[in-house]
Amino acid sequence: MKVSHIKPDSEAEIINPDTPIATLDNKKTHLSMEIALAKGMGYVEAEENKKADQPVGTIPMDSVFTPIKKVKYEVRSARIGRKTSFDSLALDVFTDGTVRPDEAVPVGFVELLSSRGMMIIQKQSGKE
């Protein structure tokens, strides 16, 4: 069985329909499951997804909340007016389809600056 066999409600969208979820050994086998979805950030191990009130038989799974699959970058020489001593950064961003690259890059920069901003400012001022 693949993810495409799931019938989502109006609030969910299937992004990777060809992802396998189970192998059934014969045509008489029937599979029924409830799936809980959540929003998050980064990677969450199955152990962290365990809840005390989950029904018996619940199988917590690892969660991947990372829509960025790959980023390629290249530092290129840049020219501004007559000055040629500048660099530019070219990014190729590949996502899983849940977010467009042009949406993901600004969010990534904001997160980078908010988490590392103080370190960058201190390093530039020589205060580390």
Coordinates of C-alpha atoms in Angstrom, one line a residue:
M1 CA 0.0 0.0 0.0
K2 CA 1.1 3.5 -0.7
V3 CA 0.2 6.9 0.8
S4 CA -2.1 7.4 -2.3
H5 CA -4.5 4.9 -0.8
I6 CA -5.2 7.3 2.1
K7 CA -8.4 9.3 1.7
P8 CA -7.5 12.7 3.4
D9 CA -10.1 15.1 4.8
S10 CA -10.4 18.6 3.4
E11 CA -7.7 20.0 5.7
A12 CA -4.9 17.6 4.5
E13 CA -3.1 17.3 1.2
I14 CA -1.0 14.3 0.1
I15 CA 2.4 15.5 -1.2
N16 CA 4.2 12.2 -1.8
P17 CA 1.6 9.7 -3.0
D18 CA 4.1 7.0 -4.1
T19 CA 5.6 6.6 -0.6
P20 CA 5.0 3.0 0.6
I21 CA 3.3 2.6 4.0
A22 CA 2.7 -1.2 4.2
T23 CA 3.1 -4.5 2.4
L24 CA 0.0 -6.8 2.4
D25 CA 0.8 -10.4 1.8
N26 CA -2.4 -11.4 0.0
K27 CA -5.5 -10.0 -1.6
K28 CA -7.7 -10.9 1.4
T29 CA -5.7 -8.9 3.8
H30 CA -7.4 -5.7 5.0
L31 CA -5.6 -2.8 6.7
S32 CA -7.3 -0.2 8.8
M33 CA -5.5 2.6 10.7
E34 CA -5.9 6.0 12.2
I35 CA -3.3 8.5 11.4
A36 CA -2.5 11.6 13.6
L37 CA -0.9 14.5 11.9
A38 CA 0.9 17.4 13.5
K39 CA 2.9 20.5 12.6
G40 CA 6.4 20.8 13.9
M41 CA 10.0 21.8 13.2
G42 CA 13.1 19.7 12.4
Y43 CA 13.3 16.1 13.3
V44 CA 11.4 14.4 16.2
E45 CA 12.2 10.9 17.3
A46 CA 9.4 8.4 17.9
E47 CA 10.2 8.3 21.6
E48 CA 9.3 12.0 21.9
N49 CA 6.1 11.4 20.0
K50 CA 4.8 9.0 22.7
K51 CA 1.9 10.3 24.8
A52 CA 0.6 8.9 28.0
D53 CA -3.0 8.9 26.8
Q54 CA -2.4 7.0 23.5
P55 CA -4.6 3.9 22.9
V56 CA -2.9 0.5 23.2
G57 CA -1.4 -0.5 19.9
T58 CA -0.4 3.0 18.9
I59 CA 2.9 3.0 17.1
P60 CA 4.7 6.4 17.4
M61 CA 6.9 7.2 14.5
D62 CA 9.8 9.5 13.8
S63 CA 8.6 12.8 12.4
V64 CA 10.4 14.9 9.8
F65 CA 9.2 18.5 9.5
T66 CA 11.9 19.6 7.1
P67 CA 10.6 20.6 3.7
I68 CA 14.0 21.4 2.4
K69 CA 15.6 18.4 0.8
K70 CA 18.8 19.8 -0.7
V71 CA 20.5 23.2 -1.1
K72 CA 23.4 23.8 -3.5
Y73 CA 25.3 27.0 -3.3
E74 CA 27.9 28.9 -5.2
V75 CA 29.9 32.0 -4.3
R76 CA 30.4 34.1 -7.4
S77 CA 32.3 37.2 -8.1
A78 CA 30.1 40.3 -8.3
R79 CA 30.6 43.7 -9.7
I80 CA 29.0 46.9 -8.4
G81 CA 29.8 49.8 -10.6
R82 CA 33.5 49.7 -11.2
K83 CA 34.3 47.7 -8.1
T84 CA 34.8 44.0 -8.7
S85 CA 35.8 43.0 -5.1
F86 CA 32.3 41.8 -4.1
D87 CA 30.8 38.3 -3.9
S88 CA 27.3 37.1 -4.5
L89 CA 25.7 33.9 -3.3
A90 CA 23.7 31.7 -5.7
L91 CA 21.3 29.2 -4.1
D92 CA 19.5 26.2 -5.7
V93 CA 16.9 25.0 -3.2
F94 CA 15.0 21.7 -3.5
T95 CA 11.9 21.1 -1.4
D96 CA 9.4 18.3 -0.8
G97 CA 6.6 20.3 -2.4
T98 CA 5.0 21.5 0.9
V99 CA 6.7 24.9 0.5
R100 CA 8.2 26.7 -2.5
P101 CA 11.9 27.5 -2.5
D102 CA 11.1 31.3 -2.8
E103 CA 9.1 31.0 0.4
A104 CA 11.6 28.8 2.3
V105 CA 14.7 30.9 1.7
P106 CA 13.5 34.1 3.5
V107 CA 12.1 32.0 6.4
G108 CA 15.5 30.2 6.7
F109 CA 17.4 33.5 6.7
V110 CA 15.1 34.9 9.4
E111 CA 15.6 31.8 11.6
L112 CA 19.4 31.8 11.0
L113 CA 19.7 35.4 12.0
S114 CA 17.4 35.1 15.0
S115 CA 19.4 32.1 16.3
R116 CA 22.8 33.2 15.3
G117 CA 22.4 37.0 15.0
M118 CA 24.0 37.8 18.4
M119 CA 27.0 35.6 17.7
I120 CA 27.5 37.2 14.3
I121 CA 27.2 40.8 15.7
Q122 CA 29.6 40.0 18.5
K123 CA 32.1 38.4 16.2
Q124 CA 32.1 41.3 13.8
S125 CA 32.7 43.7 16.7
G126 CA 35.5 41.5 18.1
K127 CA 33.7 40.7 21.4
E128 CA 33.1 37.0 20.8

